[in-house]
GROMACS .gro file of C-alpha atoms in nm:
model
  498
    1MET     CA    1  -5.935  -3.971  -3.894
    2SER     CA    2  -6.192  -3.805  -3.678
    3HIS     CA    3  -5.934  -3.696  -3.397
    4GLN     CA    4  -5.944  -3.302  -3.329
    5PRO     CA    5  -5.587  -3.183  -3.295
    6ALA     CA    6  -5.519  -2.988  -2.988
    7VAL     CA    7  -5.259  -2.748  -3.188
    8ALA     CA    8  -5.547  -2.602  -3.385
    9THR     CA    9  -5.602  -2.229  -3.340
   10LYS     CA   10  -5.968  -2.250  -3.398
   11MET     CA   11  -6.192  -2.530  -3.356
   12PRO     CA   12  -6.500  -2.607  -3.592
   13GLU     CA   13  -6.849  -2.595  -3.401
   14GLU     CA   14  -6.917  -2.931  -3.463
   15MET     CA   15  -6.600  -3.043  -3.288
   16ASP     CA   16  -6.690  -2.843  -2.981
   17LYS     CA   17  -6.981  -3.056  -2.915
   18PRO     CA   18  -6.916  -3.405  -2.721
   19LEU     CA   19  -7.089  -3.712  -2.867
   20ILE     CA   20  -7.274  -3.761  -2.547
   21SER     CA   21  -7.407  -3.489  -2.317
   22LEU     CA   22  -7.168  -3.349  -2.079
   23HIS     CA   23  -7.477  -3.438  -1.791
   24LEU     CA   24  -7.466  -3.784  -1.855
   25VAL     CA   25  -7.104  -3.778  -1.799
   26ASP     CA   26  -7.141  -3.611  -1.464
   27SER     CA   27  -7.422  -3.803  -1.367
   28ASP     CA   28  -7.199  -4.135  -1.346
   29SER     CA   29  -7.092  -4.126  -1.003
   30SER     CA   30  -6.768  -4.351  -1.144
   31LEU     CA   31  -6.687  -4.060  -1.344
   32ALA     CA   32  -6.728  -3.782  -1.121
   33LYS     CA   33  -6.416  -3.856  -0.870
   34VAL     CA   34  -6.127  -4.037  -0.930
   35PRO     CA   35  -5.904  -4.148  -0.613
   36ASP     CA   36  -5.566  -3.953  -0.559
   37GLU     CA   37  -5.370  -4.302  -0.592
   38ALA     CA   38  -5.503  -4.393  -0.939
   39PRO     CA   39  -5.258  -4.393  -1.230
   40LYS     CA   40  -5.200  -4.066  -1.397
   41VAL     CA   41  -5.255  -4.064  -1.791
   42GLY     CA   42  -5.189  -3.771  -2.031
   43ILE     CA   43  -5.373  -3.699  -2.341
   44LEU     CA   44  -5.290  -3.453  -2.598
   45GLY     CA   45  -5.554  -3.343  -2.788
   46SER     CA   46  -5.931  -3.187  -2.740
   47GLY     CA   47  -6.125  -3.353  -3.021
   48ASP     CA   48  -6.375  -3.614  -3.022
   49PHE     CA   49  -6.149  -3.900  -2.968
   50ALA     CA   50  -5.948  -3.713  -2.697
   51ARG     CA   51  -6.296  -3.656  -2.510
   52SER     CA   52  -6.430  -4.004  -2.541
   53LEU     CA   53  -6.079  -4.145  -2.446
   54ALA     CA   54  -6.052  -3.918  -2.122
   55THR     CA   55  -6.420  -4.057  -2.043
   56ARG     CA   56  -6.327  -4.403  -2.075
   57LEU     CA   57  -6.000  -4.367  -1.873
   58VAL     CA   58  -6.171  -4.186  -1.601
   59GLY     CA   59  -6.448  -4.447  -1.604
   60SER     CA   60  -6.156  -4.725  -1.558
   61GLY     CA   61  -5.998  -4.553  -1.263
   62PHE     CA   62  -5.721  -4.351  -1.410
   63LYS     CA   63  -5.665  -3.978  -1.353
   64VAL     CA   64  -5.672  -3.793  -1.669
   65VAL     CA   65  -5.455  -3.479  -1.765
   66VAL     CA   66  -5.548  -3.323  -2.071
   67GLY     CA   67  -5.330  -3.086  -2.263
   68SER     CA   68  -5.465  -2.824  -2.479
   69ARG     CA   69  -5.379  -2.521  -2.622
   70ASN     CA   70  -5.703  -2.336  -2.500
   71PRO     CA   71  -5.778  -2.527  -2.159
   72LYS     CA   72  -6.033  -2.272  -2.066
   73ARG     CA   73  -6.260  -2.310  -2.398
   74THR     CA   74  -6.223  -2.702  -2.418
   75ALA     CA   75  -6.244  -2.805  -2.042
   76GLY     CA   76  -6.627  -2.792  -2.058
   77LEU     CA   77  -6.624  -3.063  -2.298
   78PHE     CA   78  -6.435  -3.299  -2.066
   79PRO     CA   79  -6.569  -3.525  -1.771
   80SER     CA   80  -6.534  -3.283  -1.466
   81ALA     CA   81  -6.281  -3.570  -1.303
   82ALA     CA   82  -6.040  -3.486  -1.573
   83GLN     CA   83  -5.815  -3.213  -1.533
   84VAL     CA   84  -5.786  -3.004  -1.841
   85THR     CA   85  -5.444  -2.758  -1.885
   86PHE     CA   86  -5.186  -2.658  -2.101
   87GLN     CA   87  -4.982  -2.914  -2.262
   88GLU     CA   88  -4.665  -2.814  -2.100
   89GLU     CA   89  -4.799  -2.891  -1.769
   90ALA     CA   90  -5.006  -3.206  -1.884
   91VAL     CA   91  -4.704  -3.381  -1.988
   92SER     CA   92  -4.508  -3.342  -1.698
   93SER     CA   93  -4.617  -3.611  -1.453
   94PRO     CA   94  -4.777  -3.896  -1.627
   95GLU     CA   95  -4.528  -4.155  -1.791
   96VAL     CA   96  -4.817  -4.234  -2.059
   97ILE     CA   97  -4.918  -3.996  -2.289
   98PHE     CA   98  -5.200  -4.040  -2.544
   99VAL     CA   99  -5.127  -3.862  -2.860
  100ALA     CA  100  -5.441  -3.779  -3.022
  101VAL     CA  101  -5.370  -3.523  -3.278
  102PHE     CA  102  -5.334  -3.556  -3.657
  103ARG     CA  103  -5.012  -3.654  -3.836
  104GLU     CA  104  -4.975  -3.284  -3.963
  105HIS     CA  105  -4.930  -3.150  -3.608
  106TYR     CA  106  -4.679  -3.367  -3.493
  107SER     CA  107  -4.430  -3.153  -3.560
  108SER     CA  108  -4.574  -2.860  -3.330
  109LEU     CA  109  -4.527  -3.085  -3.038
  110CYS     CA  110  -4.131  -3.072  -3.085
  111SER     CA  111  -4.135  -2.789  -2.813
  112LEU     CA  112  -4.229  -3.046  -2.567
  113SER     CA  113  -3.948  -3.273  -2.652
  114ASP     CA  114  -3.746  -3.220  -2.328
  115GLN     CA  115  -4.071  -3.296  -2.112
  116LEU     CA  116  -4.146  -3.597  -2.290
  117ALA     CA  117  -3.808  -3.763  -2.298
  118GLY     CA  118  -3.824  -4.122  -2.153
  119LYS     CA  119  -4.215  -4.134  -2.148
  120ILE     CA  120  -4.428  -4.371  -2.351
  121LEU     CA  121  -4.637  -4.212  -2.648
  122VAL     CA  122  -4.931  -4.382  -2.739
  123ASP     CA  123  -5.061  -4.281  -3.104
  124VAL     CA  124  -5.372  -4.323  -3.179
  125SER     CA  125  -5.399  -4.143  -3.518
  126ASN     CA  126  -5.538  -4.317  -3.839
  127PRO     CA  127  -5.454  -4.167  -4.207
  128THR     CA  128  -5.667  -4.116  -4.477
  129GLU     CA  129  -5.656  -4.381  -4.759
  130GLN     CA  130  -5.491  -4.150  -4.963
  131GLU     CA  131  -5.211  -4.057  -4.676
  132HIS     CA  132  -5.179  -4.405  -4.658
  133LEU     CA  133  -5.077  -4.489  -4.984
  134GLN     CA  134  -4.854  -4.133  -5.007
  135HIS     CA  135  -4.644  -4.171  -4.687
  136ARG     CA  136  -4.405  -4.498  -4.681
  137GLU     CA  137  -4.387  -4.467  -4.314
  138SER     CA  138  -4.649  -4.524  -4.061
  139ASN     CA  139  -4.786  -4.224  -3.854
  140ALA     CA  140  -4.644  -4.402  -3.551
  141GLU     CA  141  -4.287  -4.448  -3.711
  142TYR     CA  142  -4.290  -4.068  -3.812
  143LEU     CA  143  -4.390  -3.971  -3.461
  144ALA     CA  144  -4.096  -4.191  -3.334
  145SER     CA  145  -3.849  -4.019  -3.569
  146LEU     CA  146  -3.961  -3.674  -3.431
  147PHE     CA  147  -3.909  -3.801  -3.063
  148PRO     CA  148  -3.602  -4.030  -3.063
  149THR     CA  149  -3.596  -3.989  -2.707
  150CYS     CA  150  -3.966  -4.143  -2.638
  151THR     CA  151  -4.104  -4.464  -2.678
  152VAL     CA  152  -4.388  -4.465  -2.930
  153VAL     CA  153  -4.671  -4.761  -2.915
  154LYS     CA  154  -4.957  -4.769  -3.161
  155ALA     CA  155  -5.263  -4.851  -2.994
  156PHE     CA  156  -5.659  -4.783  -3.023
  157ASN     CA  157  -5.661  -4.670  -3.362
  158VAL     CA  158  -5.921  -4.913  -3.467
  159ILE     CA  159  -6.158  -4.821  -3.195
  160SER     CA  160  -6.409  -4.551  -3.257
  161ALA     CA  161  -6.488  -4.276  -3.035
  162TRP     CA  162  -6.847  -4.376  -3.001
  163THR     CA  163  -6.703  -4.721  -2.899
  164LEU     CA  164  -6.506  -4.592  -2.608
  165GLN     CA  165  -6.818  -4.393  -2.437
  166ALA     CA  166  -7.038  -4.675  -2.491
  167GLY     CA  167  -6.845  -4.949  -2.414
  168PRO     CA  168  -6.652  -5.240  -2.573
  169ARG     CA  169  -6.901  -5.503  -2.740
  170ASP     CA  170  -6.819  -5.848  -2.907
  171GLY     CA  171  -6.713  -5.735  -3.233
  172ASN     CA  172  -6.509  -5.457  -3.151
  173ARG     CA  173  -6.326  -5.555  -2.823
  174GLN     CA  174  -5.969  -5.614  -2.992
  175VAL     CA  175  -5.703  -5.368  -2.968
  176PRO     CA  176  -5.406  -5.422  -3.178
  177ILE     CA  177  -5.102  -5.289  -3.000
  178CYS     CA  178  -4.712  -5.246  -3.127
  179GLY     CA  179  -4.411  -5.095  -3.048
  180ASP     CA  180  -4.031  -5.158  -3.026
  181GLN     CA  181  -4.028  -5.185  -2.650
  182PRO     CA  182  -4.177  -5.490  -2.488
  183GLU     CA  183  -4.233  -5.327  -2.142
  184ALA     CA  184  -4.430  -5.038  -2.305
  185ARG     CA  185  -4.647  -5.275  -2.518
  186ARG     CA  186  -4.716  -5.436  -2.178
  187ALA     CA  187  -4.792  -5.127  -1.991
  188VAL     CA  188  -5.046  -5.023  -2.270
  189SER     CA  189  -5.188  -5.385  -2.298
  190GLU     CA  190  -5.247  -5.363  -1.913
  191MET     CA  191  -5.443  -5.026  -1.943
  192ALA     CA  192  -5.640  -5.185  -2.249
  193LEU     CA  193  -5.748  -5.466  -2.035
  194ALA     CA  194  -5.850  -5.205  -1.736
  195MET     CA  195  -6.081  -5.012  -1.996
  196GLY     CA  196  -6.244  -5.351  -2.101
  197PHE     CA  197  -6.090  -5.408  -2.415
  198MET     CA  198  -5.866  -5.698  -2.538
  199PRO     CA  199  -5.492  -5.613  -2.640
  200VAL     CA  200  -5.359  -5.792  -2.930
  201ASP     CA  201  -4.976  -5.782  -2.930
  202MET     CA  202  -4.873  -5.735  -3.323
  203GLY     CA  203  -4.501  -5.713  -3.229
  204SER     CA  204  -4.252  -5.423  -3.307
  205LEU     CA  205  -4.336  -5.091  -3.431
  206ALA     CA  206  -4.262  -5.199  -3.791
  207SER     CA  207  -4.643  -5.341  -3.786
  208ALA     CA  208  -4.791  -5.014  -3.720
  209ARG     CA  209  -4.837  -4.962  -4.114
  210GLU     CA  210  -5.050  -5.262  -4.088
  211VAL     CA  211  -5.238  -5.164  -3.791
  212GLU     CA  212  -5.298  -4.826  -3.947
  213ALA     CA  213  -5.440  -5.015  -4.266
  214MET     CA  214  -5.704  -5.220  -4.062
  215PRO     CA  215  -5.968  -4.917  -4.020
  216LEU     CA  216  -5.931  -4.827  -4.392
  217ARG     CA  217  -6.062  -5.163  -4.505
  218LEU     CA  218  -6.403  -5.197  -4.603
  219LEU     CA  219  -6.533  -5.547  -4.550
  220PRO     CA  220  -6.263  -5.704  -4.717
  221ALA     CA  221  -6.415  -6.092  -4.660
  222TRP     CA  222  -6.731  -5.989  -4.822
  223LYS     CA  223  -6.586  -5.850  -5.177
  224VAL     CA  224  -6.569  -6.206  -5.323
  225PRO     CA  225  -6.900  -6.328  -5.206
  226THR     CA  226  -7.062  -5.998  -5.292
  227LEU     CA  227  -6.932  -6.006  -5.633
  228LEU     CA  228  -7.031  -6.405  -5.669
  229ALA     CA  229  -7.393  -6.303  -5.563
  230LEU     CA  230  -7.422  -6.028  -5.788
  231GLY     CA  231  -7.278  -6.194  -6.090
  232LEU     CA  232  -7.548  -6.509  -6.022
  233PHE     CA  233  -7.829  -6.246  -5.994
  234VAL     CA  234  -7.708  -6.064  -6.330
  235CYS     CA  235  -7.693  -6.410  -6.513
  236PHE     CA  236  -8.024  -6.563  -6.360
  237TYR     CA  237  -8.172  -6.202  -6.427
  238ALA     CA  238  -8.089  -6.166  -6.805
  239TYR     CA  239  -8.204  -6.575  -6.837
  240ASN     CA  240  -8.547  -6.483  -6.682
  241PHE     CA  241  -8.578  -6.166  -6.896
  242VAL     CA  242  -8.539  -6.373  -7.187
  243ARG     CA  243  -8.774  -6.663  -7.118
  244ASP     CA  244  -9.056  -6.437  -6.961
  245VAL     CA  245  -9.034  -6.085  -7.119
  246LEU     CA  246  -8.847  -6.108  -7.445
  247GLN     CA  247  -8.990  -6.419  -7.571
  248PRO     CA  248  -9.359  -6.332  -7.534
  249TYR     CA  249  -9.277  -5.979  -7.696
  250VAL     CA  250  -9.098  -6.160  -8.009
  251GLN     CA  251  -9.297  -6.460  -8.071
  252GLU     CA  252  -9.678  -6.334  -7.927
  253SER     CA  253  -9.636  -5.967  -7.964
  254GLN     CA  254  -9.713  -5.943  -7.579
  255ASN     CA  255  -9.601  -5.662  -7.379
  256LYS     CA  256  -9.485  -5.783  -7.028
  257PHE     CA  257  -9.213  -5.554  -6.962
  258PHE     CA  258  -9.403  -5.457  -6.674
  259LYS     CA  259  -9.274  -5.767  -6.501
  260LEU     CA  260  -8.904  -5.634  -6.486
  261PRO     CA  261  -8.909  -5.454  -6.130
  262VAL     CA  262  -9.102  -5.720  -5.932
  263SER     CA  263  -9.169  -6.038  -6.089
  264VAL     CA  264  -8.858  -6.110  -6.236
  265VAL     CA  265  -8.678  -6.004  -5.966
  266ASN     CA  266  -8.903  -6.233  -5.745
  267THR     CA  267  -8.810  -6.519  -5.983
  268THR     CA  268  -8.434  -6.450  -5.974
  269LEU     CA  269  -8.381  -6.410  -5.616
  270PRO     CA  270  -8.469  -6.777  -5.493
  271CYS     CA  271  -8.250  -6.898  -5.785
  272VAL     CA  272  -7.960  -6.685  -5.625
  273ALA     CA  273  -8.050  -6.789  -5.296
  274TYR     CA  274  -8.041  -7.160  -5.375
  275VAL     CA  275  -7.736  -7.171  -5.587
  276LEU     CA  276  -7.551  -6.965  -5.291
  277LEU     CA  277  -7.659  -7.210  -5.009
  278SER     CA  278  -7.559  -7.504  -5.228
  279LEU     CA  279  -7.193  -7.315  -5.265
  280VAL     CA  280  -7.161  -7.298  -4.872
  281TYR     CA  281  -7.167  -7.690  -4.858
  282LEU     CA  282  -6.995  -7.768  -5.195
  283PRO     CA  283  -6.619  -7.699  -5.086
  284GLY     CA  284  -6.667  -7.913  -4.771
  285VAL     CA  285  -6.774  -8.196  -5.015
  286LEU     CA  286  -6.467  -8.103  -5.249
  287ALA     CA  287  -6.245  -8.100  -4.929
  288ALA     CA  288  -6.351  -8.449  -4.813
  289ALA     CA  289  -6.312  -8.599  -5.177
  290LEU     CA  290  -5.974  -8.478  -5.185
  291GLN     CA  291  -5.875  -8.621  -4.871
  292LEU     CA  292  -5.989  -8.966  -4.949
  293ARG     CA  293  -5.821  -8.943  -5.285
  294ARG     CA  294  -5.467  -8.821  -5.080
  295GLY     CA  295  -5.535  -9.087  -4.805
  296THR     CA  296  -5.422  -8.786  -4.554
  297LYS     CA  297  -5.523  -8.453  -4.392
  298TYR     CA  298  -5.196  -8.317  -4.358
  299GLN     CA  299  -5.170  -8.190  -4.676
  300ARG     CA  300  -5.268  -7.845  -4.759
  301PHE     CA  301  -5.597  -7.789  -4.989
  302PRO     CA  302  -5.520  -7.586  -5.284
  303ASP     CA  303  -5.545  -7.202  -5.247
  304TRP     CA  304  -5.892  -7.170  -5.419
  305LEU     CA  305  -6.055  -7.434  -5.186
  306ASP     CA  306  -5.892  -7.261  -4.885
  307HIS     CA  307  -6.026  -6.910  -4.949
  308TRP     CA  308  -6.369  -7.074  -5.051
  309LEU     CA  309  -6.384  -7.249  -4.740
  310GLN     CA  310  -6.317  -6.924  -4.539
  311HIS     CA  311  -6.562  -6.738  -4.725
  312ARG     CA  312  -6.848  -6.976  -4.659
  313LYS     CA  313  -7.016  -6.746  -4.383
  314GLN     CA  314  -7.054  -6.460  -4.597
  315ILE     CA  315  -7.184  -6.671  -4.852
  316GLY     CA  316  -7.447  -6.844  -4.639
  317LEU     CA  317  -7.550  -6.487  -4.519
  318LEU     CA  318  -7.585  -6.350  -4.867
  319SER     CA  319  -7.816  -6.663  -4.941
  320PHE     CA  320  -8.025  -6.569  -4.645
  321PHE     CA  321  -8.064  -6.217  -4.757
  322CYS     CA  322  -8.161  -6.313  -5.116
  323ALA     CA  323  -8.410  -6.578  -4.937
  324ALA     CA  324  -8.560  -6.302  -4.696
  325LEU     CA  325  -8.608  -6.054  -5.005
  326HIS     CA  326  -8.758  -6.344  -5.194
  327ALA     CA  327  -9.042  -6.375  -4.915
  328LEU     CA  328  -9.082  -6.021  -4.897
  329TYR     CA  329  -9.140  -5.989  -5.258
  330SER     CA  330  -9.357  -6.271  -5.281
  331PHE     CA  331  -9.604  -6.091  -5.033
  332CYS     CA  332  -9.618  -5.788  -5.268
  333LEU     CA  333  -9.710  -5.990  -5.587
  334PRO     CA  334 -10.093  -5.973  -5.492
  335LEU     CA  335 -10.068  -5.593  -5.443
  336ARG     CA  336  -9.960  -5.522  -5.796
  337ARG     CA  337 -10.233  -5.362  -6.021
  338ALA     CA  338 -10.130  -5.646  -6.275
  339HIS     CA  339 -10.211  -5.917  -6.019
  340ARG     CA  340 -10.546  -5.768  -5.985
  341TYR     CA  341 -10.621  -5.741  -6.349
  342ASP     CA  342 -10.531  -6.114  -6.388
  343LEU     CA  343 -10.795  -6.186  -6.143
  344VAL     CA  344 -11.069  -6.003  -6.301
  345ASN     CA  345 -10.989  -6.118  -6.629
  346LEU     CA  346 -10.991  -6.480  -6.483
  347ALA     CA  347 -11.319  -6.428  -6.328
  348VAL     CA  348 -11.463  -6.298  -6.653
  349LYS     CA  349 -11.326  -6.612  -6.855
  350GLN     CA  350 -11.480  -6.861  -6.582
  351VAL     CA  351 -11.842  -6.648  -6.630
  352LEU     CA  352 -11.806  -6.661  -6.988
  353ALA     CA  353 -11.752  -7.024  -6.983
  354ASN     CA  354 -12.033  -7.114  -6.778
  355LYS     CA  355 -11.775  -7.294  -6.499
  356SER     CA  356 -11.942  -7.210  -6.153
  357HIS     CA  357 -11.690  -7.414  -5.961
  358LEU     CA  358 -11.278  -7.384  -6.027
  359TRP     CA  359 -11.093  -7.625  -5.851
  360VAL     CA  360 -10.785  -7.856  -5.949
  361GLU     CA  361 -10.725  -8.064  -5.648
  362GLU     CA  362 -10.351  -8.136  -5.762
  363GLU     CA  363 -10.251  -7.758  -5.818
  364VAL     CA  364 -10.393  -7.698  -5.462
  365TRP     CA  365 -10.166  -7.976  -5.281
  366ARG     CA  366  -9.890  -7.843  -5.478
  367MET     CA  367  -9.924  -7.500  -5.354
  368GLU     CA  368  -9.991  -7.596  -5.021
  369ILE     CA  369  -9.681  -7.811  -4.996
  370TYR     CA  370  -9.419  -7.570  -5.171
  371LEU     CA  371  -9.528  -7.295  -4.932
  372SER     CA  372  -9.492  -7.486  -4.643
  373LEU     CA  373  -9.163  -7.620  -4.741
  374GLY     CA  374  -9.045  -7.273  -4.838
  375VAL     CA  375  -9.147  -7.134  -4.484
  376LEU     CA  376  -8.958  -7.427  -4.322
  377ALA     CA  377  -8.628  -7.356  -4.536
  378LEU     CA  378  -8.642  -6.977  -4.458
  379GLY     CA  379  -8.695  -7.046  -4.096
  380THR     CA  380  -8.389  -7.281  -4.112
  381LEU     CA  381  -8.216  -7.036  -4.280
  382SER     CA  382  -8.270  -6.790  -4.035
  383LEU     CA  383  -8.170  -6.983  -3.764
  384LEU     CA  384  -7.819  -7.024  -3.941
  385ALA     CA  385  -7.781  -6.665  -3.994
  386VAL     CA  386  -7.846  -6.571  -3.619
  387THR     CA  387  -7.602  -6.847  -3.495
  388SER     CA  388  -7.349  -6.666  -3.724
  389LEU     CA  389  -7.365  -6.321  -3.522
  390PRO     CA  390  -7.045  -6.325  -3.291
  391SER     CA  391  -7.250  -6.276  -2.976
  392ILE     CA  392  -7.474  -6.594  -3.043
  393ALA     CA  393  -7.196  -6.781  -3.158
  394ASN     CA  394  -6.977  -6.723  -2.862
  395SER     CA  395  -7.250  -6.864  -2.640
  396LEU     CA  396  -7.268  -7.224  -2.809
  397ASN     CA  397  -6.962  -7.473  -2.782
  398TRP     CA  398  -6.812  -7.628  -3.081
  399ARG     CA  399  -7.048  -7.930  -3.097
  400GLU     CA  400  -7.330  -7.704  -3.072
  401PHE     CA  401  -7.226  -7.466  -3.331
  402SER     CA  402  -7.118  -7.761  -3.576
  403PHE     CA  403  -7.468  -7.888  -3.545
  404VAL     CA  404  -7.630  -7.575  -3.612
  405GLN     CA  405  -7.405  -7.486  -3.908
  406SER     CA  406  -7.331  -7.822  -4.067
  407SER     CA  407  -7.635  -8.037  -3.999
  408LEU     CA  408  -7.913  -7.799  -4.002
  409GLY     CA  409  -7.753  -7.619  -4.284
  410PHE     CA  410  -7.772  -7.936  -4.499
  411VAL     CA  411  -8.129  -7.972  -4.379
  412ALA     CA  412  -8.174  -7.617  -4.483
  413LEU     CA  413  -8.041  -7.745  -4.811
  414VAL     CA  414  -8.255  -8.045  -4.856
  415LEU     CA  415  -8.586  -7.831  -4.776
  416SER     CA  416  -8.481  -7.575  -5.044
  417THR     CA  417  -8.434  -7.848  -5.273
  418LEU     CA  418  -8.792  -7.994  -5.210
  419HIS     CA  419  -8.926  -7.638  -5.218
  420THR     CA  420  -8.790  -7.624  -5.576
  421LEU     CA  421  -8.885  -7.972  -5.688
  422THR     CA  422  -9.270  -7.874  -5.552
  423TYR     CA  423  -9.244  -7.561  -5.737
  424GLY     CA  424  -9.155  -7.741  -6.064
  425TRP     CA  425  -9.368  -8.031  -6.037
  426THR     CA  426  -9.417  -8.175  -6.412
  427ARG     CA  427  -9.346  -7.854  -6.566
  428ALA     CA  428  -8.986  -7.962  -6.644
  429PHE     CA  429  -9.136  -8.221  -6.884
  430GLU     CA  430  -9.373  -7.988  -7.055
  431GLU     CA  431  -9.271  -7.884  -7.383
  432SER     CA  432  -9.445  -7.509  -7.365
  433ARG     CA  433  -9.228  -7.452  -7.071
  434TYR     CA  434  -8.908  -7.463  -7.281
  435LYS     CA  435  -8.927  -7.088  -7.409
  436PHE     CA  436  -8.681  -7.010  -7.702
  437TYR     CA  437  -8.575  -7.380  -7.645
  438LEU     CA  438  -8.439  -7.258  -7.316
  439PRO     CA  439  -8.519  -7.511  -7.007
  440PRO     CA  440  -8.709  -7.364  -6.696
  441THR     CA  441  -8.495  -7.178  -6.459
  442PHE     CA  442  -8.533  -7.393  -6.163
  443THR     CA  443  -8.414  -7.709  -6.359
  444LEU     CA  444  -8.070  -7.482  -6.379
  445THR     CA  445  -8.052  -7.417  -6.029
  446LEU     CA  446  -8.117  -7.804  -5.916
  447LEU     CA  447  -7.771  -7.877  -6.075
  448VAL     CA  448  -7.543  -7.797  -5.770
  449PRO     CA  449  -7.736  -7.862  -5.469
  450CYS     CA  450  -7.808  -8.218  -5.633
  451VAL     CA  451  -7.469  -8.283  -5.684
  452VAL     CA  452  -7.414  -8.165  -5.324
  453ILE     CA  453  -7.693  -8.383  -5.153
  454LEU     CA  454  -7.563  -8.692  -5.376
  455ALA     CA  455  -7.196  -8.658  -5.261
  456LYS     CA  456  -7.324  -8.617  -4.907
  457ALA     CA  457  -7.542  -8.956  -4.910
  458LEU     CA  458  -7.250  -9.125  -5.065
  459PHE     CA  459  -7.029  -9.020  -4.799
  460LEU     CA  460  -7.285  -9.180  -4.547
  461LEU     CA  461  -7.221  -9.498  -4.689
  462PRO     CA  462  -7.025  -9.686  -4.438
  463CYS     CA  463  -6.736  -9.808  -4.658
  464ILE     CA  464  -6.671  -9.431  -4.711
  465SER     CA  465  -6.763  -9.274  -4.389
  466ARG     CA  466  -6.535  -9.496  -4.207
  467ARG     CA  467  -6.227  -9.423  -4.405
  468LEU     CA  468  -6.307  -9.051  -4.391
  469ALA     CA  469  -6.335  -9.067  -4.037
  470ARG     CA  470  -5.998  -9.264  -3.997
  471ILE     CA  471  -5.827  -8.997  -4.215
  472ARG     CA  472  -5.963  -8.699  -3.997
  473ARG     CA  473  -5.857  -8.885  -3.705
  474GLY     CA  474  -5.484  -8.866  -3.800
  475TRP     CA  475  -5.444  -9.210  -3.997
  476GLU     CA  476  -5.253  -9.206  -4.336
  477ARG     CA  477  -5.270  -9.435  -4.632
  478ASP     CA  478  -4.899  -9.425  -4.654
  479GLY     CA  479  -4.790  -9.321  -4.320
  480THR     CA  480  -4.634  -9.527  -4.064
  481ILE     CA  481  -4.876  -9.430  -3.784
  482LYS     CA  482  -5.197  -9.607  -3.793
  483PHE     CA  483  -5.511  -9.512  -3.583
  484THR     CA  484  -5.807  -9.704  -3.554
  485LEU     CA  485  -6.164  -9.614  -3.451
  486PRO     CA  486  -6.300  -9.696  -3.119
  487THR     CA  487  -6.542  -9.961  -3.125
  488ASP     CA  488  -6.789  -9.749  -2.954
  489HIS     CA  489  -7.012  -9.593  -3.239
  490ALA     CA  490  -7.117  -9.300  -3.029
  491LEU     CA  491  -6.756  -9.189  -2.988
  492ALA     CA  492  -6.676  -9.241  -3.342
  493GLU     CA  493  -6.957  -8.997  -3.421
  494LYS     CA  494  -6.765  -8.711  -3.240
  495THR     CA  495  -6.517  -8.699  -3.492
  496SER     CA  496  -6.484  -8.366  -3.628
  497HIS     CA  497  -6.607  -8.288  -4.010
  498VAL     CA  498  -6.500  -8.069  -4.248
   0.00000   0.00000   0.00000
């Protein structure tokens, strides 16, 4: 936790400096003067978080009193509208007091127990990962045990000091709040709303341990998709290494290990991107097939399928990341020294063969179509990635978001398939392409996407699409309640899909 304790006898130099310049704070007229009738809030602590919290509270119309062991030294670090005084004076009048000190310094505040009796203490601390595993009780519960006459509320621990100063944004507006007294939670929730945040009621103080674990998580939703992408990359990289580097070295005594940093990586990235994109839409196909088999939508999917459906966004973004890297690597291919040598050698061979004009019409058209389809596929993937951003997704209604993510996503998969087929052309039928009897890499990547495309095509058949639409509108094969689709075809198309 980055909060500076108020009880420290000596503050580090870096903690003496505010995150933003003090003259920027004073230049804001909303922070320069607070009306006398404004609600008063106390803060115990003088670290980065305490300073940022005071800045946000003053800007939100609160009268702030900061308690510090050395108010003369720390007064210049806070907004001029905030009153910096000794801890005993700071806790005397406010009913809500933020405790912005480390857990190990909670006991030093016990001398204030009489002044704090009956007040609401808002614990904003965060344990380290080691401390979270070491202590069974949360920081907030430990604080409540030291001050039984106070009402302790856990809040604002998931908000960084920078967010408090810069203002809330889409991705970090939520503030989990928990406490044993509903009135105290309500009071802190109203403060969070006044500060521009969105309070989330987490219930009693027993939830504080869960709330304190939130900042310790490092991209939990990305763990499985990232491992999946890395696993695919390793498998395809090893496969391409055997075909493009090891086979020429063993059978033809050609040293092509120089291909490992760029060429083999560039051959691997589109394979990973293509398979990941197909894995985004495969669980939807499996879910639809399961609903058709069961004849109802009111049965839970298996856990593995449910988790797969929940990770589709992360898998899709990783697919776009690999596709973007593939595009960048492709631009770098002509810059390689090996490519320049190949061009010179090709020109020399053409001169020696006395060929003045080298032009293969089929290859020219293939490359033109191949590149065009690749650009279109990457552009569509870019649109999918942009609409996944919270700020963009929040501006779309459900039908618009579903159209982009589902319909355009499937278009991206079809374009990627055509891009791959154009790259392969007739190579899958040439014996020389099967090195070590291993088929070309692009033939392996086509398996899952073609299954998804064929399944989607089957679901478009009237006999299947109508039955699936009925199931998703609540019809059950063995149920007593039957629903019929409207005769209006346009209304039937509005039925939601998985």
